[in-house]
Short mmCIF file of C-alpha atoms in Angstrom, two decimals:
data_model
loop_
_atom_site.label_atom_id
_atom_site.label_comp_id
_atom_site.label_asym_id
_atom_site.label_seq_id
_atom_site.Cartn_x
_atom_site.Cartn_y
_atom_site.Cartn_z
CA UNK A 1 2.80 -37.68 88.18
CA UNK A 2 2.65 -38.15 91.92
CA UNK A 3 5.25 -36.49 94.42
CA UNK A 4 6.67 -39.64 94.94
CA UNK A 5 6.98 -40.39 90.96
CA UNK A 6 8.75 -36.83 91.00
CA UNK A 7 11.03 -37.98 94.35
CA UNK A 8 11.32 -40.98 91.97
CA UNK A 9 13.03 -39.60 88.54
CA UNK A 10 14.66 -37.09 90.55
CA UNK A 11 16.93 -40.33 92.75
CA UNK A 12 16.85 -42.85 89.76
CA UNK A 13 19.13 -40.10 88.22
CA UNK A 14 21.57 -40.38 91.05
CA UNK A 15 22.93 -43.59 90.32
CA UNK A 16 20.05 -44.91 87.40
CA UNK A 17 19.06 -47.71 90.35
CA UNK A 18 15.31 -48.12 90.34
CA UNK A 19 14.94 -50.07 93.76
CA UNK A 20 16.94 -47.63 95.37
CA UNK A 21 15.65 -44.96 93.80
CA UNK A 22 12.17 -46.18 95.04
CA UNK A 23 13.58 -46.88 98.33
CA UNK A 24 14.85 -43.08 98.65
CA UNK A 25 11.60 -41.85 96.80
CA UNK A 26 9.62 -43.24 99.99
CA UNK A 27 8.50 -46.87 98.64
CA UNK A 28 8.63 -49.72 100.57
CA UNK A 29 11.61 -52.21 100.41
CA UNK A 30 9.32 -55.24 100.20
CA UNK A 31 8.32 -53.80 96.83
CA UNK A 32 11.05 -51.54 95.76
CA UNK A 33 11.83 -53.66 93.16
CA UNK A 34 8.54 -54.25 91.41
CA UNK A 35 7.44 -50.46 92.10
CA UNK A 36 10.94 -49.16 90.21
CA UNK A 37 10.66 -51.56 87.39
CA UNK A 38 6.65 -50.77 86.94
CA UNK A 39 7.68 -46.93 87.02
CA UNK A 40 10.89 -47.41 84.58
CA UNK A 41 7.57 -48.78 82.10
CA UNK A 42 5.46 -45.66 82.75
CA UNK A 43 5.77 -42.62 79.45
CA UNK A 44 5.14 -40.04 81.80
CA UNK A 45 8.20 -41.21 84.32
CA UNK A 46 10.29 -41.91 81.18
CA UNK A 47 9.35 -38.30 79.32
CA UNK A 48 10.59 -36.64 82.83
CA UNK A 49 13.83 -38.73 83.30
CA UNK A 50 14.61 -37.94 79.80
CA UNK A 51 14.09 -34.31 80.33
CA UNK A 52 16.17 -33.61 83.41
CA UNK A 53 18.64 -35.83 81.12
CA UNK A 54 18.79 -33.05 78.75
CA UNK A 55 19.06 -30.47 80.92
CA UNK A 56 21.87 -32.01 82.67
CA UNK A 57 23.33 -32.34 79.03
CA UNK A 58 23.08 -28.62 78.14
CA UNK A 59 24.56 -27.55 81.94
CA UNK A 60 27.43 -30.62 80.59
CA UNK A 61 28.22 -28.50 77.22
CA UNK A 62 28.30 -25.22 78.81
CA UNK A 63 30.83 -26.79 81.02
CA UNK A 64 32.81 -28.50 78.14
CA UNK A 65 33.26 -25.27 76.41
CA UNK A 66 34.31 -23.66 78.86
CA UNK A 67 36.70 -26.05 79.51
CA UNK A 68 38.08 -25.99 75.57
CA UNK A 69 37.85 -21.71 76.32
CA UNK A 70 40.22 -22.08 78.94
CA UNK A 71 42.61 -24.67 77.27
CA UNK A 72 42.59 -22.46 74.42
CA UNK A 73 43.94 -19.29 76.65
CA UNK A 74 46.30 -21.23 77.89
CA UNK A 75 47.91 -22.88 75.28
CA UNK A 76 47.78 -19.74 72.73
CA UNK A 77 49.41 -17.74 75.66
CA UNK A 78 52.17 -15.18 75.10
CA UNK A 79 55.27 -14.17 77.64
CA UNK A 80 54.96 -10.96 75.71
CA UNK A 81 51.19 -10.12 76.81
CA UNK A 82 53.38 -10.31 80.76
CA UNK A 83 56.56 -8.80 80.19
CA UNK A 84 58.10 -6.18 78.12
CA UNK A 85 61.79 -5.76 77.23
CA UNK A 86 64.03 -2.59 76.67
CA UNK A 87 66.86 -2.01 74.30
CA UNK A 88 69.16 -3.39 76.45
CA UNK A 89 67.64 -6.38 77.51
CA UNK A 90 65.84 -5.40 80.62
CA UNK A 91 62.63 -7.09 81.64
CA UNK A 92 59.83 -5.03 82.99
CA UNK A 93 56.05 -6.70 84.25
CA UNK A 94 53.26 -5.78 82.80
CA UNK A 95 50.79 -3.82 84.77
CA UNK A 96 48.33 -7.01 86.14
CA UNK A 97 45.49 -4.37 86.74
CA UNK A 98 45.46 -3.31 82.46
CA UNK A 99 45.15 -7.29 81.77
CA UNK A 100 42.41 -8.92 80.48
CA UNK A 101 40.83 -11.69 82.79
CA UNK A 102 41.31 -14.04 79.60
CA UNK A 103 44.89 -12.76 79.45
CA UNK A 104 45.40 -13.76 83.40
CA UNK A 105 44.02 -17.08 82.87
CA UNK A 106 47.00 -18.47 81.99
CA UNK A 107 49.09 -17.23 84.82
CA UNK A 108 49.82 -19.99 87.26
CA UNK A 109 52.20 -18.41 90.00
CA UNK A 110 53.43 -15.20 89.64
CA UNK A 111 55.42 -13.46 93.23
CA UNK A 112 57.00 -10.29 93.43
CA UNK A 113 59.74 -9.46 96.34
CA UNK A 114 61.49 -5.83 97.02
CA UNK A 115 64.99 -5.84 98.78
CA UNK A 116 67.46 -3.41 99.56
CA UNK A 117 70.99 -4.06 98.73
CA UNK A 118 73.32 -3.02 101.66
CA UNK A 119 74.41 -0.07 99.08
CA UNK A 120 70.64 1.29 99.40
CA UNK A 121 69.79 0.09 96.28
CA UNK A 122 66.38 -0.88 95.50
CA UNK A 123 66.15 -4.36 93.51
CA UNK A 124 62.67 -6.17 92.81
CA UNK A 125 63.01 -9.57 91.77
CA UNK A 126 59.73 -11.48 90.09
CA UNK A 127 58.82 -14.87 89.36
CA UNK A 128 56.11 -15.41 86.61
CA UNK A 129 54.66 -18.86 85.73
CA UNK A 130 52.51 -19.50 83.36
CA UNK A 131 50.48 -23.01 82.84
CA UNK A 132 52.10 -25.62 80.40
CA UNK A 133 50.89 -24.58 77.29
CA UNK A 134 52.11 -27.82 75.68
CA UNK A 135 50.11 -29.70 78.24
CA UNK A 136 46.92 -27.42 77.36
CA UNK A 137 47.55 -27.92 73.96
CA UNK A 138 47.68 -31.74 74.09
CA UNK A 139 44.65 -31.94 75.86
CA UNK A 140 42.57 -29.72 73.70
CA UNK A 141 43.46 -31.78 70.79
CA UNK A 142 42.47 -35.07 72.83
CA UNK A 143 38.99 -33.22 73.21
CA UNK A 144 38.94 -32.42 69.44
CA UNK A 145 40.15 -35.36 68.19
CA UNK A 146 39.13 -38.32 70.90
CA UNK A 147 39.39 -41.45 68.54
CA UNK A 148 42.85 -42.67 67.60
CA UNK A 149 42.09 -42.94 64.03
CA UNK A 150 41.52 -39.42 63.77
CA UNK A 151 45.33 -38.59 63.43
CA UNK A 152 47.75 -37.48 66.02
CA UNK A 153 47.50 -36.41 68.74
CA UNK A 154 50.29 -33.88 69.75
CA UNK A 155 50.52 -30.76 69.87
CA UNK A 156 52.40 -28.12 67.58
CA UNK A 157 55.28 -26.64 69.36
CA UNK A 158 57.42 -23.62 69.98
CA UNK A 159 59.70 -24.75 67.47
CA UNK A 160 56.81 -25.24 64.43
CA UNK A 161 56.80 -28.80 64.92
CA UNK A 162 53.85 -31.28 65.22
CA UNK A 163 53.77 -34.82 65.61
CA UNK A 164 57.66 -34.70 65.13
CA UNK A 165 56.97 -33.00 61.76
CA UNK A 166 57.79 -29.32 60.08
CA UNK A 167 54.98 -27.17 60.07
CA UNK A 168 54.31 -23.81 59.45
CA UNK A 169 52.22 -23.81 62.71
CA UNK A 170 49.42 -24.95 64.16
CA UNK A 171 47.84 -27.82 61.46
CA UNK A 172 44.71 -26.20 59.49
CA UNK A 173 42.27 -28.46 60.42
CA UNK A 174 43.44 -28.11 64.14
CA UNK A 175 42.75 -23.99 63.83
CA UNK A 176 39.20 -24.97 61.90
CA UNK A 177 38.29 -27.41 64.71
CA UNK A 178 38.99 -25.13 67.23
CA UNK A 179 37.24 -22.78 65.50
CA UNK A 180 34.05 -24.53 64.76
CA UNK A 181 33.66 -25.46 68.54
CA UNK A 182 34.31 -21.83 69.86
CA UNK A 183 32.87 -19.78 67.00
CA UNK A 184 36.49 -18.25 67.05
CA UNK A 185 37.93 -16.12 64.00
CA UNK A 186 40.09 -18.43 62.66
CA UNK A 187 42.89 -15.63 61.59
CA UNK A 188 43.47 -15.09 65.30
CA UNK A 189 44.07 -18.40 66.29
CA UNK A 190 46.58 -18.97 63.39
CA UNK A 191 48.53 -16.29 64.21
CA UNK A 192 48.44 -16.78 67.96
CA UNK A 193 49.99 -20.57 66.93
CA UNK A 194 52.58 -19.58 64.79
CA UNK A 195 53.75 -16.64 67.71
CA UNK A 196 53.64 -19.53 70.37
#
């Protein structure tokens, strides 16, 4: 192939235009046309468009999954893994710097703020926010499941419920879906469901 044939597959993939594709590739206007449709025709111009096409493709999957990784720490998130209570009901924050990066993922906001009582008394007040999980949830199923037909498509709840019906969870071939996309254990992902 020629530079410009290269200049060529490399702008047709921009916005799959041929003219302008051969008018950004260096090609005159008066025959951008003819030039883009005659090198749309050529195996050597089609082999390389379809090429960069896959590579794009594989770049898009990394991308997805790590997309589905991230809905998945979200929605399987636990206020336990942030705070800890003591036998009388006091809340205490985990120590941020012992979390996982996975574990922080699903932190959306969290502020911390000191004050002194005018009795000299220390008092530390937090805020912690996680990201919807129900929200996550919902979404990774839309990923999983995209066509209507495939069943329904909300997510289980806090309260063991899914699709307005009793569960004892997350449904199984939710946790196997999940699992066949991420290569998870499914065990782990059951369990994180049913303590959601």
């Amino acid at each position: 192939m020629t530079n410009k044939q290269e200049r060529f597959v490399q702008e047709y993939l921009i916005d799959f235009n041929a003219t302008q594709a051969a008018i950004r590739a260096g090609y005159g206007q008066r025959s951008a046309y003819s030039i883009g449709q005659e090198n749309l025709k050529k195996p050597e111009i089609q082999a390389a468009i379809q090429a960069k096409q896959a590579t794009i493709q594989q770049r898009l999957a990394v991308e997805q999954e790590d997309v589905v990784r991230e809905l998945i720490r979200i929605g399987f998130s636990n206020i336990e893994d942030y705070l800890q209570w003591d036998s009388q009901g006091n809340v205490s924050v985990s120590n941020f710097s012992e979390l996982s990066w996975e574990t922080k993922a699903a932190v959306k906001r969290f502020k911390s703020q000191v004050k002194i009582d005018k009795a000299g008394n220390r008092i530390e007040t937090f805020e912690l926010v996680l990201h919807d999980k129900l929200s996550a949830l919902a979404q990774l199923i839309r990923y999983l499941r995209p066509f209507k037909n495939e069943g329904p498509t909300q997510p289980c709840s806090a309260r063991g419920e899914y699709h307005g019906e009793k569960t004892e969870g997350c449904p199984p071939d939710l946790i196997k879906k999940i699992k066949a996309a991420l290569g998870l254990e499914e065990d782990s992902i059951s369990q994180e469901c049913r303590g959601s």
